Tab-separated table of C-alpha atoms and ligand atoms in Angstrom:
chain	number	residue	atom	x	y	z
R	111	MET	CA	-9.672	18.913	-2.749
R	112	PHE	CA	-7.332	21.968	-2.729
R	113	LYS	CA	-4.979	21.621	0.031
R	114	PRO	CA	-4.014	26.111	0.921
R	115	VAL	CA	-1.051	27.507	0.164
R	116	SER	CA	0.252	29.770	2.703
R	117	VAL	CA	0.916	32.976	1.499
R	118	THR	CA	3.237	34.037	4.760
R	119	SER	CA	5.155	37.490	4.061
R	120	ASP	CA	5.496	40.655	2.071
R	121	ASP	CA	9.212	40.996	1.585
R	122	ALA	CA	10.606	44.410	1.678
R	123	ALA	CA	9.279	44.766	-2.353
R	124	GLY	CA	6.141	44.127	-1.660
R	125	ARG	CA	5.961	40.491	-3.314
R	126	VAL	CA	3.834	37.957	-1.245
R	127	GLU	CA	5.791	34.684	-1.550
R	128	PHE	CA	3.101	31.541	-2.012
R	129	VAL	CA	4.511	28.087	0.071
R	130	GLY	CA	3.972	24.547	-1.069
R	131	ASP	CA	5.418	21.214	0.518
R	132	ALA	CA	5.417	17.630	0.437
R	133	HIS	CA	6.291	15.331	2.341
R	134	ALA	CA	8.320	11.968	1.490
R	135	ARG	CA	6.408	8.908	1.320
R	136	VAL	CA	7.432	5.450	2.174
R	137	ASN	CA	5.508	2.320	0.071
R	138	LEU	CA	4.124	0.290	2.831
R	139	ILE	CA	3.377	-2.701	0.610
R	140	GLY	CA	2.760	-2.929	-3.974
R	141	GLU	CA	6.154	-1.993	-5.087
R	142	HIS	CA	6.588	-1.957	-9.246
R	143	THR	CA	2.557	-3.176	-9.769
R	144	ASP	CA	1.662	1.118	-10.414
R	145	TYR	CA	2.741	0.451	-13.583
R	146	HIS	CA	0.364	-2.482	-14.349
R	147	GLN	CA	-2.723	-0.499	-12.988
R	148	GLY	CA	-2.031	-2.349	-9.693
R	149	PHE	CA	-2.047	-1.393	-6.075
R	150	VAL	CA	-0.151	0.676	-4.101
R	151	LEU	CA	-0.480	1.226	-0.440
R	152	PRO	CA	1.556	4.355	0.617
R	153	THR	CA	1.852	6.353	3.495
R	154	LEU	CA	4.038	9.653	4.008
R	155	MET	CA	6.832	10.355	6.185
R	156	PRO	CA	7.377	13.091	8.510
R	157	GLN	CA	10.692	14.446	6.261
R	158	CYS	CA	9.511	17.158	3.524
R	159	THR	CA	9.773	19.612	0.918
R	160	THR	CA	9.281	23.259	1.168
R	161	ALA	CA	9.180	25.438	-2.332
R	162	ARG	CA	8.411	28.990	-1.871
R	163	VAL	CA	7.739	31.167	-4.707
R	164	GLN	CA	7.473	35.048	-5.451
R	165	LEU	CA	5.876	36.037	-8.974
R	166	ARG	CA	8.181	38.222	-11.209
R	167	THR	CA	7.060	40.173	-13.727
R	168	ASP	CA	9.168	38.759	-16.569
R	169	ARG	CA	9.917	34.837	-17.673
R	170	MET	CA	12.321	34.304	-15.915
R	171	VAL	CA	13.064	31.685	-13.580
R	172	LEU	CA	15.671	32.142	-10.577
R	173	ALA	CA	15.476	28.229	-8.890
R	174	HIS	CA	17.609	28.516	-5.767
R	175	SER	CA	18.155	25.885	-3.336
R	176	THR	CA	19.514	25.957	0.919
R	177	ILE	CA	21.869	22.845	-0.286
R	178	GLY	CA	23.696	26.211	-1.141
R	179	ASP	CA	24.811	25.663	-5.169
R	180	GLY	CA	23.722	28.848	-6.512
R	181	VAL	CA	21.021	30.490	-8.151
R	182	HIS	CA	20.123	29.008	-11.209
R	183	PRO	CA	18.259	31.204	-13.815
R	184	PHE	CA	16.173	29.710	-16.873
R	185	VAL	CA	13.446	31.177	-19.064
R	186	LEU	CA	10.358	30.505	-19.866
R	187	GLY	CA	9.647	28.342	-23.086
R	188	ASP	CA	13.396	27.169	-23.084
R	189	GLU	CA	13.412	24.162	-20.336
R	190	SER	CA	16.433	21.884	-21.523
R	191	PRO	CA	17.063	18.732	-19.039
R	192	GLY	CA	20.420	17.377	-18.053
R	193	LEU	CA	21.350	19.905	-15.009
R	194	GLY	CA	20.396	18.154	-11.807
R	195	TRP	CA	17.985	19.275	-9.597
R	196	ILE	CA	16.304	21.644	-11.127
R	197	ASP	CA	15.616	19.761	-14.148
R	198	TYR	CA	12.183	18.785	-11.913
R	199	VAL	CA	11.727	23.040	-11.628
R	200	GLN	CA	11.925	23.325	-15.058
R	201	GLY	CA	10.177	19.994	-15.532
R	202	VAL	CA	7.363	21.500	-13.545
R	203	THR	CA	7.094	24.571	-15.980
R	204	ALA	CA	7.609	22.898	-19.501
R	205	VAL	CA	5.259	20.529	-19.028
R	206	ALA	CA	2.848	22.837	-16.892
R	207	ALA	CA	2.919	24.872	-20.567
R	208	ARG	CA	2.559	21.534	-22.615
R	209	ALA	CA	-1.081	21.268	-20.313
R	210	GLY	CA	-2.212	24.831	-21.108
R	211	LEU	CA	-1.707	26.303	-17.960
R	212	ALA	CA	-0.442	29.506	-18.083
R	213	LEU	CA	2.760	30.837	-16.623
R	214	GLN	CA	5.146	33.578	-15.070
R	215	GLY	CA	8.486	34.311	-14.138
R	216	PHE	CA	9.181	33.828	-10.616
R	217	SER	CA	11.804	33.763	-8.133
R	218	VAL	CA	12.084	29.617	-5.794
R	219	SER	CA	13.666	28.481	-3.305
R	220	ILE	CA	13.314	25.250	-1.936
R	221	ASP	CA	14.662	23.869	1.773
R	222	SER	CA	14.249	19.983	2.174
R	223	ASN	CA	15.270	17.185	4.080
R	224	VAL	CA	13.792	14.597	2.195
R	225	PRO	CA	17.050	12.381	1.603
R	226	VAL	CA	17.647	12.147	-2.088
R	227	GLY	CA	18.394	8.589	-3.176
R	228	ALA	CA	16.832	6.772	-0.808
R	229	GLY	CA	13.759	5.540	-1.955
R	230	VAL	CA	11.453	7.710	-0.888
R	231	SER	CA	10.057	10.023	-3.765
R	232	SER	CA	12.473	12.783	-2.868
R	233	SER	CA	11.696	14.125	-6.464
R	234	ALA	CA	8.103	13.633	-6.395
R	235	ALA	CA	7.962	15.879	-3.052
R	236	LEU	CA	9.546	18.927	-5.470
R	237	THR	CA	7.919	19.134	-7.808
R	238	VAL	CA	4.543	18.344	-5.799
R	239	ALA	CA	5.958	21.007	-3.750
R	240	LEU	CA	6.941	23.413	-6.293
R	241	LEU	CA	3.381	23.378	-8.152
R	242	ARG	CA	1.023	23.467	-4.776
R	243	ALA	CA	2.546	27.081	-4.414
R	244	LEU	CA	2.721	27.844	-8.282
R	245	ARG	CA	-1.015	26.610	-8.265
R	246	GLY	CA	-1.383	29.520	-5.165
R	247	ALA	CA	0.960	32.151	-6.521
R	248	LEU	CA	-1.176	31.836	-10.171
R	249	GLY	CA	-4.468	30.596	-9.011
R	250	LEU	CA	-3.706	27.557	-11.539
R	251	ALA	CA	-8.156	25.523	-11.851
R	252	ILE	CA	-6.246	21.750	-11.108
R	253	ASP	CA	-6.885	19.400	-8.227
R	254	ASP	CA	-4.029	16.970	-5.978
R	255	ILE	CA	-5.168	14.157	-8.560
R	256	GLU	CA	-3.871	16.730	-11.906
R	257	ILE	CA	-0.646	17.458	-9.628
R	258	ALA	CA	0.290	13.924	-9.303
R	259	ARG	CA	0.171	13.423	-13.433
R	260	LEU	CA	1.564	16.654	-14.040
R	261	SER	CA	4.533	15.234	-11.092
R	262	GLN	CA	4.547	11.986	-13.557
R	263	ARG	CA	4.633	13.671	-16.766
R	264	VAL	CA	8.043	15.483	-15.307
R	265	GLU	CA	9.741	12.545	-14.520
R	266	THR	CA	8.536	10.176	-17.851
R	267	GLU	CA	8.415	13.232	-20.362
R	268	PHE	CA	11.234	15.611	-18.943
R	269	VAL	CA	13.715	13.736	-17.022
R	270	GLY	CA	13.523	10.523	-18.988
R	271	VAL	CA	12.474	8.045	-16.301
R	272	PRO	CA	9.354	5.689	-16.882
R	273	VAL	CA	7.427	5.923	-13.490
R	274	GLY	CA	4.014	4.920	-12.997
R	275	ILE	CA	2.035	7.055	-10.683
R	276	MET	CA	2.746	6.081	-7.209
R	277	ASP	CA	5.310	8.383	-5.729
R	278	GLN	CA	3.160	11.714	-6.917
R	279	MET	CA	-0.179	10.220	-6.240
R	280	ALA	CA	1.112	9.935	-2.654
R	281	CYS	CA	2.904	12.710	-2.029
R	282	SER	CA	-0.070	15.282	-3.193
R	283	LEU	CA	-2.687	13.149	-1.601
R	284	GLY	CA	-1.251	11.219	1.683
R	285	ARG	CA	-1.071	11.977	5.282
R	286	GLN	CA	1.031	10.907	7.796
R	287	ASN	CA	-0.138	8.125	10.271
R	288	GLU	CA	-2.800	7.013	6.870
R	289	ALA	CA	-2.299	4.312	4.354
R	290	LEU	CA	-2.810	5.701	1.223
R	291	PHE	CA	-4.645	2.549	-0.626
R	292	ILE	CA	-4.657	3.657	-4.271
R	293	ASP	CA	-6.048	1.823	-7.157
R	294	THR	CA	-3.435	3.097	-9.603
R	295	ARG	CA	-6.104	2.453	-13.155
R	296	THR	CA	-8.549	4.473	-11.524
R	297	LEU	CA	-6.843	6.744	-9.071
R	298	ALA	CA	-9.524	6.014	-6.362
R	299	ILE	CA	-8.093	5.921	-3.249
R	300	GLU	CA	-8.988	5.158	0.209
R	301	ARG	CA	-7.621	6.442	3.538
R	302	ILE	CA	-7.007	3.621	5.860
R	303	PRO	CA	-5.745	4.673	9.738
R	304	LEU	CA	-2.529	3.055	10.865
R	305	PRO	CA	-3.239	0.842	13.999
R	306	SER	CA	-1.939	2.292	17.177
R	307	THR	CA	-0.315	-1.218	17.911
R	308	ILE	CA	2.177	-1.251	15.057
R	309	GLU	CA	5.152	1.600	15.012
R	310	LEU	CA	6.833	2.405	10.970
R	311	ILE	CA	10.780	1.981	11.082
R	312	VAL	CA	12.694	3.390	8.252
R	313	ILE	CA	15.784	2.993	7.852
R	314	ASP	CA	17.651	4.738	4.806
R	315	SER	CA	20.788	1.517	3.687
R	316	GLY	CA	23.256	4.264	2.131
R	317	ILE	CA	23.770	2.589	-0.861
R	318	LYS	CA	21.540	5.626	-2.995
R	319	HIS	CA	19.791	4.052	-6.141
R	320	GLN	CA	19.706	5.233	-9.386
R	321	HIS	CA	16.791	4.923	-11.342
R	322	ALA	CA	17.902	6.616	-14.460
R	323	GLY	CA	20.491	3.732	-14.025
R	324	GLY	CA	18.530	2.019	-16.298
R	325	GLY	CA	17.262	-1.566	-13.668
R	326	TYR	CA	14.055	0.369	-13.537
R	327	ALA	CA	13.571	0.173	-16.725
R	328	ALA	CA	14.696	-2.997	-17.414
R	329	ARG	CA	12.651	-4.495	-15.159
R	330	LYS	CA	9.463	-2.491	-16.750
R	331	GLY	CA	10.238	-3.974	-20.349
R	332	GLU	CA	10.940	-7.353	-19.251
R	333	SER	CA	7.268	-7.238	-17.421
R	334	PHE	CA	5.418	-5.905	-20.103
R	335	ALA	CA	6.966	-8.536	-22.652
R	336	ALA	CA	5.726	-11.462	-19.903
R	337	ALA	CA	2.595	-9.933	-19.826
R	338	ALA	CA	2.341	-9.683	-23.326
R	339	ALA	CA	3.422	-13.597	-22.872
R	340	LEU	CA	0.486	-14.043	-20.601
R	341	GLY	CA	-2.008	-12.647	-23.838
R	342	ALA	CA	-2.667	-9.176	-20.885
R	343	ALA	CA	-1.956	-5.918	-21.797
R	344	TRP	CA	-0.663	-5.065	-17.962
R	345	LEU	CA	-0.909	-7.777	-15.508
R	346	ARG	CA	-3.480	-6.646	-13.069
R	347	ASP	CA	-5.253	-8.242	-15.062
R	348	VAL	CA	-4.111	-11.587	-14.529
R	349	PRO	CA	-5.181	-12.870	-11.531
R	350	ILE	CA	-3.901	-14.677	-9.054
R	351	ASP	CA	-5.631	-18.408	-9.954
R	352	GLN	CA	-3.910	-17.955	-13.099
R	353	LEU	CA	0.300	-18.405	-11.422
R	354	PRO	CA	-0.090	-22.138	-12.889
R	355	ARG	CA	0.492	-20.526	-16.607
R	356	VAL	CA	3.368	-17.496	-15.334
R	357	ASP	CA	5.377	-21.291	-14.290
R	358	ALA	CA	4.813	-22.241	-17.690
R	359	LEU	CA	6.197	-19.705	-19.196
R	360	PRO	CA	10.272	-19.241	-19.108
R	361	THR	CA	12.147	-19.074	-16.066
R	362	GLU	CA	12.526	-14.978	-16.307
R	363	THR	CA	9.441	-14.081	-17.727
R	364	ALA	CA	7.998	-16.599	-15.111
R	365	LYS	CA	9.603	-14.503	-12.502
R	366	ARG	CA	8.915	-11.055	-13.136
R	367	ALA	CA	5.203	-11.836	-13.830
R	368	ARG	CA	4.876	-14.305	-10.741
R	369	HIS	CA	6.221	-10.888	-8.529
R	370	VAL	CA	3.805	-8.317	-9.813
R	371	ILE	CA	1.447	-10.846	-9.801
R	372	THR	CA	1.870	-11.836	-6.662
R	373	GLU	CA	2.501	-8.255	-4.523
R	374	ASN	CA	-0.853	-6.813	-6.300
R	375	HIS	CA	-2.188	-9.340	-4.276
R	376	ARG	CA	-0.691	-9.075	-1.326
R	377	VAL	CA	-1.642	-5.309	-1.177
R	378	LEU	CA	-5.243	-6.430	-1.352
R	379	GLU	CA	-4.504	-8.577	1.821
R	380	ALA	CA	-2.496	-6.478	3.987
R	381	VAL	CA	-5.412	-3.443	3.320
R	382	LYS	CA	-7.800	-6.382	4.981
R	383	ALA	CA	-5.403	-7.328	7.752
R	384	LEU	CA	-4.987	-2.859	8.631
R	385	ARG	CA	-8.697	-3.394	9.288
R	386	ASP	CA	-8.734	-6.071	11.211
R	387	GLY	CA	-5.599	-4.949	12.684
R	388	ASP	CA	-3.664	-7.822	11.948
R	389	VAL	CA	-0.271	-6.533	12.486
R	390	ALA	CA	1.250	-10.310	12.335
R	391	ARG	CA	-0.351	-10.964	9.044
R	392	LEU	CA	0.602	-7.480	8.100
R	393	GLY	CA	4.262	-7.833	9.208
R	394	GLU	CA	4.265	-11.584	6.817
R	395	LEU	CA	3.031	-9.437	4.356
R	396	LEU	CA	6.103	-7.309	4.384
R	397	ASN	CA	8.554	-10.443	3.913
R	398	ALA	CA	6.861	-12.142	1.462
R	399	SER	CA	7.040	-8.712	-0.654
R	400	HIS	CA	10.433	-8.084	-0.079
R	401	ALA	CA	11.488	-12.408	-0.871
R	402	SER	CA	9.626	-12.055	-4.142
R	403	LEU	CA	11.733	-8.481	-5.133
R	404	ARG	CA	15.021	-10.163	-4.259
R	405	ASP	CA	14.175	-13.287	-6.118
R	406	ASP	CA	11.600	-12.564	-8.883
R	407	TYR	CA	11.959	-9.510	-9.873
R	408	GLU	CA	15.461	-9.043	-8.648
R	409	VAL	CA	15.368	-5.082	-7.804
R	410	SER	CA	17.127	-6.062	-4.121
R	411	THR	CA	21.220	-5.617	-3.168
R	412	GLY	CA	22.794	-7.387	-0.764
R	413	GLU	CA	23.503	-4.641	1.745
R	414	ILE	CA	19.426	-3.605	1.449
R	415	ASP	CA	18.587	-7.980	2.230
R	416	THR	CA	20.905	-7.924	4.980
R	417	LEU	CA	19.220	-4.983	6.437
R	418	ALA	CA	15.782	-6.436	5.064
R	419	ALA	CA	17.232	-9.657	7.173
R	420	LEU	CA	17.986	-7.772	9.766
R	421	GLY	CA	14.384	-6.752	11.052
R	422	GLN	CA	12.818	-10.046	10.105
R	423	HIS	CA	15.109	-11.337	13.080
R	424	ASP	CA	14.619	-8.764	15.108
R	425	PRO	CA	12.143	-9.329	18.243
R	426	ASP	CA	10.410	-6.388	18.192
R	427	VAL	CA	9.668	-5.601	14.705
R	428	TYR	CA	6.308	-7.647	12.514
R	429	GLY	CA	8.154	-7.446	9.437
R	430	ALA	CA	10.480	-5.618	7.213
R	431	ARG	CA	11.026	-5.257	3.044
R	432	MET	CA	13.266	-2.978	0.452
R	433	THR	CA	10.792	-0.025	-0.658
R	434	GLY	CA	11.045	2.278	-3.467
R	435	GLY	CA	12.011	0.945	-6.882
R	436	GLY	CA	14.975	-1.149	-6.063
R	437	PHE	CA	19.144	-1.070	-6.348
R	438	GLY	CA	19.692	0.764	-3.234
R	439	GLY	CA	17.312	2.841	-1.413
R	440	ALA	CA	15.689	2.189	2.356
R	441	VAL	CA	14.199	-0.171	4.235
R	442	VAL	CA	10.487	-0.038	5.823
R	443	MET	CA	9.833	-2.513	9.102
R	444	LEU	CA	6.930	-2.871	11.157
R	445	ALA	CA	7.652	-2.201	15.031
R	446	ARG	CA	6.277	-3.144	17.865
R	447	PRO	CA	4.821	0.691	18.854
R	448	GLY	CA	7.107	2.344	21.559
R	449	ARG	CA	10.154	0.446	20.439
R	450	GLY	CA	10.413	1.791	16.631
R	451	ARG	CA	13.645	3.305	17.803
R	452	ALA	CA	15.820	1.139	19.891
R	453	ALA	CA	14.889	-1.673	17.033
R	454	ALA	CA	15.913	0.377	14.316
R	455	THR	CA	19.156	1.391	16.453
R	456	ARG	CA	19.795	-2.245	17.228
R	457	ILE	CA	19.309	-3.203	13.427
R	458	THR	CA	21.807	-0.022	12.177
R	459	ASP	CA	23.837	-1.115	14.680
R	460	ALA	CA	24.413	-5.188	13.401
R	461	TYR	CA	24.430	-3.448	8.959
R	462	ARG	CA	27.373	-1.523	10.492
R	463	ARG	CA	29.429	-4.674	11.822
R	464	LEU	CA	28.195	-6.520	8.669
R	465	THR	CA	28.310	-4.861	5.729
R	466	GLY	CA	30.879	-1.666	7.335
R	467	LEU	CA	28.013	0.946	6.166
R	468	ARG	CA	26.419	3.407	7.764
R	469	SER	CA	22.959	3.559	7.462
R	470	SER	CA	20.482	6.078	8.724
R	471	ILE	CA	17.059	6.072	10.550
R	472	LEU	CA	14.745	8.166	9.315
R	473	MET	CA	11.373	7.451	10.971
R	474	PRO	CA	10.899	7.020	14.271
R	475	LEU	CA	12.090	10.539	14.627
R	476	GLU	CA	13.954	10.480	18.098
R	477	THR	CA	12.334	12.737	20.604
R	478	ALA	CA	13.427	15.415	20.696
R	479	GLN	CA	13.302	15.450	16.625
R	480	ALA	CA	10.131	14.712	16.810
R	481	GLN	CA	8.795	17.479	19.250
T	1389	GLA	C1	9.414	4.312	-7.707
T	1389	GLA	C2	8.911	4.963	-9.109
T	1389	GLA	C3	6.884	4.221	-8.855
T	1389	GLA	C4	7.497	1.917	-8.453
T	1389	GLA	C5	8.534	1.625	-7.332
T	1389	GLA	C6	8.235	0.970	-7.637
T	1389	GLA	O1	9.119	5.227	-6.706
T	1389	GLA	O2	8.416	6.257	-8.838
T	1389	GLA	O3	6.166	5.023	-9.561
T	1389	GLA	O4	6.901	2.160	-10.241
T	1389	GLA	O5	9.430	2.541	-8.164
T	1389	GLA	O6	7.086	0.445	-7.150
């Protein structure tokens, strides 16, 4: 299934512009399960990244962003990491060439209102948007799953962060108002409409996460050591009734394994609750996920815990948890419909009083913004 690329205009020189876009994602539940071939349940947010591509006749790439830090040139085949956001453009061309796709030079202008470092996949939105634009411009024979796979390789092979495939699958195949239930082992997906009885809140804590900082890779390593101690290649393969075996492991190893195994199970429970329209149960599962990420996986921070707790205690919120890789970033909450914006405003005000930090409400948008 190809998402259509819009061909917007001919510029003065007669060059056609190919436009690809991709939205930010928020993961509802299923955190740190994807690299264990487990289950995840993300959805898309209104924030979006757009890539506008015009082909050139040589092998130069000229990348420019509306953040206004100039034009960054590089030559296809000469990509080299270490240049900030340009690495995601260079990573796309490097990985696409390695995958055997025939490229030619282009200029690209990137525009985005996806916050960076908020745990809502700004990098996957960029690589997916660019690959969509290039697919249209160059007629590349790649489907949406291949776009997700290539985008993941940009992170793991070029940028050097050992991420799973959730973010790229979400940005490439997700839709707003619909949870995307992904089995990351098979990449099978199921679309589950979000019930009208909930409204999503997403608040950026103001603490920027940094996966390259090493916490993510460290947890990943610890979790694979835990899997090995349980005789499994992936924790996906350790069923929930094996928890007594997990409890017998050394404390830290047991905690890492317990999180992934219970979180995977919570995703399945959340899918059931979504189908049943049981929003109270869904809220409980989000709260339990947060506790597990805080206590067993230890990827939360004091500030994020405060933000999640404020949500969990709000009368219009069913449940709240950190979302994304952790060590900062955003919190997702399930609110009563029509109450999300007011609840989020109460929560961010209280957060500021308690921590001195200014957070921002990413969802729901103010009515004026949403129109
Ligand atoms: C980051 C990674 C994902 C996933 C989450 C944690 O967002 O990119 O692959 O591992 O962290 O669930």
